[in-house]
Amino acid sequence: MLGNPVVKAFTRKSLSVFLAIIAGVAQSAVPTGWYIFRGVTAGIIDGSGWTNARSEDGKFSIRMPGLYSDRTVWSTPTREAPATSAESIVARSQDGVTISATRIQYNAPTAARMLFEKHQVEPLANAESFRHSVRVLDFEAVDDIRYDSKSGVVVIERRILDGSELFLLVAIGSSNAQTEDTVSTAFESLKIEDSSPVVVGLPPAAALPIPSNS
């Protein structure tokens, strides 16, 4: 699975466009946002190969199947991309499953609701798609599962709505029982330290610009 080129391609694509999605990349000559890594290859791996990952700015934690990165993004909200900031944790398991957990702040509850109902970070062409509603930590949530039988890739996405914020959990990997176990362990371990809206303030001087795609 680790060498599956299709899974690797989807992983690279999802990580490269992820900043654009949550930062609202637009056609412009100026940076569309700013980002900073609070941690890279962070965490302490325990005997089971997992680590307790924590978002410094996002005030949430989750079990991850490997060392993780912790990143914060600032963006100027637009009608097309109403996110104001986001805090994300990303890790990759030894068997090639990439998992990200993100807490996204929007400029209005209506914007968060819209993305909650329609958003898909990693669409798959010609894939079987399943969606069902769940309750997570007493919040309204939805699970999207998309499976491409030709490539054997599965994308599992959980969105949790909390007012003007959205928790977005995404897993990409080969479709098998081991991937399902990895995703279940990670997704079910999410803990929110503070449910009040996150305010990250202005980007620090060390933050890097997100260039436009023009």
Coordinates of N, CA and C in Angstrom, one line a residue:
M1 N 0.8 -1.2 0.0 CA 0.0 0.0 0.0 C 0.9 1.3 0.0
L2 N 2.0 1.2 0.7 CA 2.8 2.4 0.8 C 3.3 2.8 -0.6
G3 N 3.6 1.8 -1.4 CA 4.1 2.1 -2.8 C 3.0 2.3 -3.8
N4 N 1.7 2.3 -3.4 CA 0.6 2.4 -4.3 C 0.7 3.8 -5.0
P5 N 1.1 3.9 -6.3 CA 1.2 5.2 -6.9 C 0.0 6.0 -7.0
V6 N -1.2 5.4 -7.1 CA -2.4 6.1 -7.1 C -2.7 6.8 -5.8
V7 N -2.5 6.0 -4.7 CA -2.7 6.6 -3.4 C -1.7 7.8 -3.1
K8 N -0.5 7.6 -3.6 CA 0.5 8.6 -3.4 C 0.1 9.9 -4.2
A9 N -0.4 9.7 -5.4 CA -0.8 10.8 -6.2 C -2.0 11.6 -5.6
F10 N -3.0 10.9 -5.1 CA -4.1 11.5 -4.4 C -3.6 12.2 -3.2
T11 N -2.6 11.6 -2.4 CA -2.1 12.3 -1.2 C -1.4 13.6 -1.6
R12 N -0.5 13.5 -2.6 CA 0.2 14.7 -3.0 C -0.8 15.8 -3.4
K13 N -1.8 15.4 -4.2 CA -2.7 16.4 -4.7 C -3.5 17.0 -3.6
S14 N -4.0 16.2 -2.6 CA -4.8 16.7 -1.6 C -4.1 17.6 -0.7
L15 N -2.8 17.3 -0.4 CA -2.0 18.2 0.5 C -1.7 19.5 -0.2
S16 N -1.5 19.4 -1.5 CA -1.1 20.6 -2.3 C -2.3 21.6 -2.4
V17 N -3.5 21.0 -2.6 CA -4.7 21.9 -2.8 C -5.3 22.2 -1.5
F18 N -4.9 21.6 -0.4 CA -5.6 21.8 0.9 C -5.5 23.2 1.3
L19 N -4.2 23.7 1.3 CA -4.0 25.1 1.6 C -4.9 26.1 0.8
A20 N -5.0 25.8 -0.5 CA -5.8 26.6 -1.4 C -7.2 26.6 -1.0
I21 N -7.7 25.4 -0.6 CA -9.2 25.3 -0.3 C -9.5 26.1 1.0
I22 N -8.7 26.0 2.0 CA -9.1 26.6 3.3 C -8.6 28.0 3.3
A23 N -7.7 28.4 2.4 CA -7.2 29.8 2.4 C -7.9 30.6 1.4
G24 N -8.7 30.0 0.5 CA -9.4 30.7 -0.5 C -8.6 31.3 -1.6
V25 N -7.8 30.5 -2.3 CA -6.9 30.9 -3.3 C -7.8 31.5 -4.4
A26 N -7.4 32.7 -4.9 CA -8.1 33.4 -6.0 C -7.1 33.8 -7.0
Q27 N -7.6 34.2 -8.2 CA -6.7 34.7 -9.2 C -6.3 36.2 -8.8
S28 N -5.1 36.4 -8.3 CA -4.6 37.7 -8.0 C -3.1 37.7 -7.9
A29 N -2.5 38.9 -7.9 CA -1.1 39.1 -7.9 C -0.5 39.2 -6.5
V30 N -1.3 39.1 -5.5 CA -0.9 39.3 -4.1 C -1.2 38.0 -3.4
P31 N -0.5 37.7 -2.3 CA -0.7 36.5 -1.5 C -2.2 36.4 -1.1
T32 N -2.7 35.2 -1.1 CA -4.1 34.9 -0.8 C -4.2 34.6 0.7
G33 N -3.1 34.5 1.4 CA -3.2 34.1 2.8 C -1.8 34.0 3.3
W34 N -1.7 33.5 4.6 CA -0.5 33.3 5.3 C -0.5 32.0 6.0
Y35 N 0.6 31.4 6.2 CA 0.6 30.1 7.0 C 1.9 30.0 7.8
I36 N 1.8 29.2 8.8 CA 3.0 28.9 9.6 C 2.9 27.5 10.2
F37 N 4.0 26.8 10.2 CA 4.0 25.5 10.9 C 4.4 25.6 12.3
R38 N 3.5 25.2 13.2 CA 3.8 25.2 14.6 C 4.6 24.0 15.0
G39 N 4.5 22.9 14.2 CA 5.3 21.7 14.4 C 5.4 20.9 13.2
V40 N 6.6 20.3 13.0 CA 6.9 19.4 11.9 C 7.5 18.1 12.4
T41 N 7.0 17.0 11.9 CA 7.5 15.7 12.4 C 7.4 15.7 14.0
A42 N 6.3 16.2 14.5 CA 6.1 16.3 15.9 C 5.5 15.1 16.5
G43 N 5.6 15.0 17.8 CA 4.9 13.9 18.5 C 5.9 12.8 19.0
I44 N 5.4 11.9 19.8 CA 6.2 10.8 20.4 C 5.4 9.5 20.0
I45 N 6.0 8.7 19.2 CA 5.4 7.4 18.8 C 5.3 6.4 20.0
D46 N 4.2 5.9 20.3 CA 4.1 4.9 21.4 C 4.3 3.5 20.8
G47 N 4.1 2.5 21.7 CA 4.3 1.1 21.3 C 3.4 0.6 20.2
S48 N 2.3 1.3 20.0 CA 1.3 0.9 19.0 C 1.6 1.6 17.7
G49 N 2.6 2.5 17.6 CA 2.9 3.2 16.4 C 2.1 4.5 16.2
W50 N 1.3 4.9 17.3 CA 0.5 6.1 17.3 C 1.1 7.2 18.2
T51 N 0.6 8.4 17.9 CA 1.0 9.5 18.8 C -0.2 10.4 19.1
N52 N -0.1 11.1 20.2 CA -1.2 12.0 20.6 C -0.9 13.4 19.9
A53 N -1.6 13.7 18.9 CA -1.3 15.0 18.2 C -2.2 16.1 18.7
R54 N -1.6 17.3 18.8 CA -2.4 18.4 19.3 C -2.1 19.7 18.4
S55 N -3.2 20.4 18.1 CA -3.1 21.6 17.3 C -2.9 22.7 18.4
E56 N -1.8 23.4 18.2 CA -1.4 24.5 19.2 C -2.4 25.6 19.1
D57 N -2.8 26.1 17.9 CA -3.7 27.2 17.8 C -5.2 26.7 17.8
G58 N -5.4 25.5 17.3 CA -6.8 25.0 17.1 C -7.4 24.5 18.4
K59 N -6.6 24.2 19.4 CA -7.2 23.7 20.7 C -8.0 22.5 20.5
F60 N -7.4 21.5 19.8 CA -8.0 20.2 19.7 C -6.9 19.2 19.5
S61 N -7.2 17.9 19.8 CA -6.2 16.9 19.8 C -6.9 15.6 19.1
I62 N -6.0 14.8 18.6 CA -6.5 13.6 17.9 C -5.3 12.6 17.8
R63 N -5.6 11.3 17.9 CA -4.6 10.3 17.8 C -4.2 10.1 16.3
M64 N -2.9 10.1 16.0 CA -2.5 10.0 14.6 C -1.5 8.8 14.5
P65 N -1.5 8.1 13.3 CA -0.7 6.9 13.1 C 0.7 7.3 12.7
G66 N 1.3 8.2 13.3 CA 2.7 8.6 12.9 C 3.0 10.0 13.4
L67 N 4.2 10.5 13.2 CA 4.5 11.9 13.5 C 3.7 12.8 12.6
Y68 N 3.5 14.0 13.1 CA 2.5 14.9 12.4 C 3.1 16.3 12.2
S69 N 2.4 17.0 11.4 CA 2.7 18.5 11.2 C 1.5 19.2 11.7
D70 N 1.8 20.4 12.3 CA 0.7 21.3 12.9 C 0.8 22.6 12.2
R71 N -0.2 23.0 11.5 CA -0.1 24.2 10.7 C -1.3 25.1 10.9
T72 N -1.1 26.4 10.9 CA -2.2 27.4 11.0 C -2.2 28.3 9.7
V73 N -3.4 28.6 9.2 CA -3.5 29.4 8.0 C -4.4 30.6 8.3
W74 N -4.0 31.7 7.8 CA -4.9 32.9 7.8 C -5.3 33.3 6.4
S75 N -6.5 33.7 6.2 CA -6.9 34.1 4.8 C -7.9 35.2 4.9
T76 N -8.1 36.0 3.8 CA -9.1 37.0 3.7 C -10.3 36.4 3.1
P77 N -11.4 36.3 3.8 CA -12.6 35.7 3.3 C -13.2 36.4 2.1
T78 N -13.7 35.6 1.2 CA -14.4 36.1 0.0 C -15.7 35.3 -0.1
R79 N -16.5 35.7 -1.0 CA -17.8 35.0 -1.2 C -17.6 33.6 -1.6
E80 N -16.6 33.4 -2.5 CA -16.3 32.0 -2.9 C -15.6 31.2 -1.9
A81 N -14.8 31.8 -1.1 CA -14.0 31.1 0.0 C -14.1 31.9 1.3
P82 N -15.1 31.6 2.1 CA -15.4 32.4 3.2 C -14.6 32.0 4.5
A83 N -13.6 31.2 4.4 CA -12.8 30.9 5.6 C -11.9 32.0 6.0
T84 N -11.8 32.3 7.3 CA -10.9 33.3 7.8 C -9.6 32.8 8.3
S85 N -9.7 31.5 8.9 CA -8.5 30.9 9.4 C -8.7 29.4 9.5
A86 N -7.7 28.7 9.7 CA -7.8 27.2 9.9 C -6.6 26.7 10.5
E87 N -6.8 25.6 11.3 CA -5.6 25.0 12.0 C -5.7 23.5 11.7
S88 N -4.6 23.0 11.2 CA -4.7 21.6 10.7 C -3.5 20.7 11.2
I89 N -3.8 19.5 11.4 CA -2.8 18.4 11.7 C -2.9 17.4 10.6
V90 N -1.7 17.0 10.1 CA -1.6 16.0 9.1 C -0.5 14.9 9.4
A91 N -0.9 13.7 9.2 CA 0.1 12.6 9.4 C -0.2 11.5 8.4
R92 N 0.8 10.6 8.3 CA 0.8 9.5 7.3 C 1.2 8.3 8.0
S93 N 0.4 7.2 7.9 CA 0.7 5.9 8.6 C 1.8 5.2 7.8
Q94 N 2.4 4.2 8.4 CA 3.4 3.4 7.7 C 2.9 2.6 6.5
D95 N 1.6 2.3 6.5 CA 1.0 1.6 5.4 C 0.3 2.6 4.4
G96 N 0.6 3.8 4.5 CA 0.3 4.8 3.4 C -1.1 5.5 3.6
V97 N -1.7 5.5 4.7 CA -2.9 6.2 4.9 C -2.6 7.6 5.4
T98 N -3.1 8.6 4.7 CA -2.9 10.0 5.1 C -4.1 10.5 5.7
I99 N -4.0 11.1 6.9 CA -5.1 11.6 7.7 C -4.8 13.1 8.0
S100 N -5.8 13.9 7.8 CA -5.8 15.3 8.2 C -6.9 15.6 9.1
A101 N -6.7 16.5 10.1 CA -7.8 17.0 10.9 C -7.6 18.5 11.0
T102 N -8.7 19.2 10.7 CA -8.7 20.7 10.5 C -9.9 21.3 11.2
R103 N -9.6 22.4 11.9 CA -10.6 23.3 12.5 C -10.7 24.6 11.7
I104 N -11.8 24.8 11.0 CA -11.9 26.0 10.1 C -12.8 27.0 10.6
Q105 N -12.4 28.3 10.6 CA -13.3 29.4 11.0 C -13.8 30.1 9.8
Y106 N -15.1 30.3 9.8 CA -15.8 31.0 8.7 C -16.3 32.4 9.2
N107 N -16.6 33.3 8.2 CA -17.0 34.6 8.5 C -18.5 34.7 8.9
A108 N -19.2 33.5 8.9 CA -20.6 33.5 9.3 C -21.1 32.1 9.4
P109 N -22.0 31.8 10.3 CA -22.6 30.5 10.5 C -23.2 29.9 9.2
T110 N -23.8 30.8 8.4 CA -24.4 30.4 7.1 C -23.3 29.8 6.2
A111 N -22.1 30.4 6.2 CA -21.1 29.9 5.3 C -20.6 28.6 5.8
A112 N -20.5 28.4 7.1 CA -20.1 27.1 7.7 C -21.1 26.0 7.3
R113 N -22.4 26.4 7.4 CA -23.4 25.4 7.1 C -23.4 25.0 5.6
M114 N -23.1 26.0 4.7 CA -23.1 25.7 3.3 C -21.9 24.7 3.0
L115 N -20.8 24.9 3.6 CA -19.6 24.0 3.4 C -19.9 22.7 4.0
F116 N -20.5 22.7 5.2 CA -20.9 21.5 5.9 C -21.7 20.6 5.0
E117 N -22.6 21.1 4.3 CA -23.6 20.3 3.5 C -23.0 19.9 2.1
K118 N -22.1 20.7 1.6 CA -21.7 20.5 0.2 C -20.2 20.2 0.0
H119 N -19.4 20.5 0.9 CA -17.9 20.5 0.7 C -17.4 19.1 0.6
Q120 N -16.5 18.9 -0.4 CA -15.7 17.7 -0.6 C -14.3 18.1 -0.9
V121 N -13.4 17.8 0.0 CA -12.0 18.2 -0.2 C -11.4 17.4 -1.3
E122 N -11.6 16.1 -1.4 CA -11.0 15.3 -2.4 C -12.0 14.5 -3.2
P123 N -12.6 15.1 -4.2 CA -13.6 14.3 -5.0 C -12.9 13.3 -5.9
L124 N -13.6 12.2 -6.1 CA -13.1 11.1 -7.0 C -14.0 11.0 -8.2
A125 N -13.4 11.0 -9.4 CA -14.3 10.8 -10.6 C -14.7 9.4 -10.7
N126 N -16.0 9.2 -11.1 CA -16.6 7.9 -11.3 C -16.5 7.0 -10.1
A127 N -16.6 7.6 -8.9 CA -16.5 6.8 -7.7 C -17.9 6.5 -7.1
E128 N -18.0 5.4 -6.4 CA -19.2 5.2 -5.6 C -19.1 6.1 -4.4
S129 N -20.3 6.7 -4.0 CA -20.3 7.7 -3.0 C -21.4 7.3 -2.0
F130 N -21.1 7.4 -0.7 CA -22.0 7.2 0.4 C -22.0 8.3 1.4
R131 N -23.1 8.7 1.9 CA -23.2 9.8 2.9 C -24.2 9.4 3.9
H132 N -23.8 9.6 5.2 CA -24.8 9.4 6.2 C -24.5 10.4 7.4
S133 N -25.6 10.8 8.1 CA -25.5 11.7 9.2 C -25.1 11.0 10.5
V134 N -24.3 11.7 11.3 CA -23.9 11.1 12.6 C -23.9 12.2 13.6
R135 N -23.7 11.9 14.9 CA -23.5 12.8 15.9 C -22.1 12.6 16.5
V136 N -21.3 13.7 16.6 CA -20.0 13.6 17.1 C -19.8 14.6 18.2
L137 N -19.5 14.2 19.4 CA -19.3 15.1 20.5 C -20.5 16.0 20.7
D138 N -21.6 15.4 20.4 CA -22.9 16.1 20.5 C -23.1 17.2 19.5
F139 N -22.3 17.2 18.4 CA -22.5 18.1 17.3 C -23.0 17.4 16.1
E140 N -23.7 18.2 15.3 CA -24.2 17.6 14.0 C -23.0 17.3 13.1
A141 N -23.0 16.1 12.5 CA -21.9 15.7 11.7 C -22.4 14.9 10.5
V142 N -21.5 14.8 9.5 CA -21.8 13.9 8.3 C -20.6 13.2 7.9
D143 N -20.7 12.0 7.4 CA -19.6 11.2 6.9 C -19.8 11.0 5.4
D144 N -18.8 11.3 4.6 CA -18.8 11.1 3.2 C -17.8 10.0 2.9
I145 N -18.1 9.0 2.2 CA -17.2 7.9 1.8 C -17.3 7.8 0.3
R146 N -16.1 7.9 -0.4 CA -16.0 7.8 -1.8 C -15.0 6.7 -2.2
Y147 N -15.4 5.8 -3.0 CA -14.5 4.6 -3.3 C -14.4 4.5 -4.8
D148 N -13.2 4.4 -5.3 CA -12.9 4.2 -6.7 C -12.4 2.7 -6.9
S149 N -13.3 1.9 -7.4 CA -13.0 0.5 -7.6 C -11.8 0.2 -8.5
K150 N -11.6 1.1 -9.5 CA -10.6 0.9 -10.5 C -9.2 1.1 -9.8
S151 N -9.0 2.2 -9.1 CA -7.7 2.5 -8.4 C -7.6 1.8 -7.1
G152 N -8.7 1.5 -6.4 CA -8.7 0.9 -5.1 C -8.5 2.0 -4.0
V153 N -8.7 3.3 -4.4 CA -8.6 4.4 -3.4 C -9.9 4.6 -2.7
V154 N -9.8 4.9 -1.5 CA -11.0 5.3 -0.7 C -10.7 6.6 0.0
V155 N -11.7 7.5 -0.1 CA -11.6 8.8 0.6 C -12.7 8.9 1.7
I156 N -12.3 9.0 2.9 CA -13.3 9.1 4.0 C -13.3 10.5 4.6
E157 N -14.4 11.2 4.6 CA -14.4 12.6 5.1 C -15.5 12.8 6.1
R158 N -15.1 13.3 7.2 CA -16.1 13.6 8.3 C -16.1 15.1 8.5
R159 N -17.3 15.7 8.5 CA -17.4 17.1 8.8 C -18.3 17.3 10.0
I160 N -17.9 18.1 10.9 CA -18.6 18.4 12.2 C -18.9 19.9 12.2
L161 N -20.1 20.2 12.4 CA -20.5 21.6 12.4 C -20.7 22.1 13.8
D162 N -20.0 23.3 14.1 CA -20.1 23.9 15.4 C -20.3 25.4 15.1
G163 N -21.5 25.9 14.9 CA -21.7 27.3 14.7 C -21.0 27.8 13.4
S164 N -20.1 28.8 13.6 CA -19.4 29.3 12.4 C -18.1 28.6 12.2
E165 N -17.9 27.4 12.8 CA -16.7 26.6 12.6 C -17.0 25.3 12.1
L166 N -16.1 24.7 11.4 CA -16.2 23.3 10.8 C -15.0 22.5 11.2
F167 N -15.2 21.4 11.7 CA -14.1 20.4 11.9 C -14.1 19.5 10.7
L168 N -13.0 19.3 10.0 CA -12.9 18.5 8.8 C -11.9 17.4 9.0
L169 N -12.3 16.2 9.0 CA -11.4 15.0 9.1 C -11.4 14.3 7.8
V170 N -10.2 14.1 7.2 CA -10.1 13.5 5.9 C -9.1 12.4 5.9
A171 N -9.4 11.2 5.4 CA -8.5 10.1 5.3 C -8.4 9.6 3.8
I172 N -7.2 9.3 3.3 CA -7.0 8.8 2.0 C -6.1 7.6 2.0
G173 N -6.5 6.5 1.4 CA -5.7 5.3 1.4 C -6.3 4.2 0.6
S174 N -5.7 3.1 0.6 CA -6.2 1.9 -0.1 C -7.4 1.4 0.6
S175 N -8.3 0.9 -0.1 CA -9.6 0.4 0.5 C -9.4 -1.0 1.0
N176 N -9.2 -1.1 2.3 CA -9.1 -2.5 2.9 C -9.4 -2.3 4.4
A177 N -9.5 -3.4 5.1 CA -9.9 -3.4 6.5 C -8.9 -2.7 7.4
Q178 N -7.6 -2.7 7.1 CA -6.6 -2.0 7.9 C -6.8 -0.5 7.8
T179 N -7.1 0.0 6.6 CA -7.3 1.4 6.4 C -8.6 1.8 7.3
E180 N -9.6 1.0 7.2 CA -10.8 1.3 8.0 C -10.5 1.4 9.5
D181 N -9.7 0.4 10.0 CA -9.3 0.4 11.4 C -8.5 1.7 11.7
T182 N -7.6 2.1 10.9 CA -6.8 3.2 11.1 C -7.6 4.5 11.2
V183 N -8.5 4.6 10.2 CA -9.4 5.8 10.2 C -10.3 5.8 11.4
S184 N -10.9 4.7 11.7 CA -11.8 4.7 12.9 C -11.1 5.1 14.2
T185 N -9.9 4.6 14.4 CA -9.1 4.9 15.6 C -8.8 6.4 15.6
A186 N -8.4 7.0 14.5 CA -8.1 8.4 14.5 C -9.4 9.3 14.6
F187 N -10.4 9.0 13.8 CA -11.6 9.9 13.8 C -12.3 9.8 15.2
E188 N -12.4 8.6 15.8 CA -13.1 8.5 17.1 C -12.3 9.1 18.3
S189 N -11.1 9.5 18.0 CA -10.2 10.0 19.2 C -10.3 11.5 19.3
L190 N -10.9 12.2 18.3 CA -11.0 13.6 18.3 C -11.5 14.2 19.7
K191 N -10.7 15.1 20.2 CA -11.1 15.8 21.4 C -11.0 17.3 21.2
I192 N -12.0 18.1 21.6 CA -12.0 19.5 21.5 C -11.8 20.1 22.9
E193 N -10.7 20.8 23.0 CA -10.3 21.4 24.3 C -11.2 22.6 24.7
D194 N -11.6 23.3 23.7 CA -12.4 24.5 23.9 C -13.4 24.7 22.7
S195 N -14.7 24.6 22.9 CA -15.6 24.6 21.9 C -16.0 26.1 21.5
S196 N -15.5 27.1 22.2 CA -15.8 28.4 21.8 C -15.0 28.8 20.5
P197 N -15.4 29.7 19.7 CA -14.7 29.9 18.4 C -13.3 30.3 18.6
V198 N -12.4 29.8 17.8 CA -11.0 30.1 17.9 C -10.7 31.5 17.3
V199 N -9.9 32.2 17.9 CA -9.5 33.5 17.4 C -7.9 33.5 17.4
V200 N -7.4 33.4 16.2 CA -5.9 33.2 16.1 C -5.2 34.5 16.0
G201 N -5.9 35.7 15.8 CA -5.2 36.9 15.7 C -4.6 37.1 14.4
L202 N -3.6 38.1 14.3 CA -2.9 38.4 13.1 C -1.8 37.4 12.9
P203 N -1.4 37.2 11.6 CA -0.3 36.3 11.3 C 1.0 36.8 12.0
P204 N 1.8 36.0 12.6 CA 3.1 36.5 13.1 C 4.1 36.8 12.0
A205 N 5.1 37.5 12.4 CA 6.1 37.9 11.4 C 6.8 36.7 10.7
A206 N 6.8 35.6 11.4 CA 7.4 34.4 10.8 C 6.5 33.7 9.8
A207 N 5.2 34.1 9.7 CA 4.3 33.4 8.8 C 4.7 33.6 7.3
L208 N 4.5 32.6 6.5 CA 4.9 32.7 5.1 C 3.6 32.9 4.2
P209 N 3.8 33.6 3.1 CA 2.7 33.9 2.2 C 2.3 32.7 1.4
I210 N 1.0 32.6 1.1 CA 0.5 31.6 0.2 C 0.3 32.3 -1.2
P211 N 1.1 32.0 -2.2 CA 1.0 32.7 -3.4 C -0.3 32.4 -4.2
S212 N -0.7 33.3 -5.0 CA -1.9 33.1 -5.8 C -1.5 32.1 -6.9
N213 N -2.6 31.5 -7.6 CA -2.4 30.6 -8.6 C -2.4 31.2 -10.0
S214 N -2.2 32.5 -10.0 CA -2.2 33.2 -11.3 C -0.8 33.1 -11.9

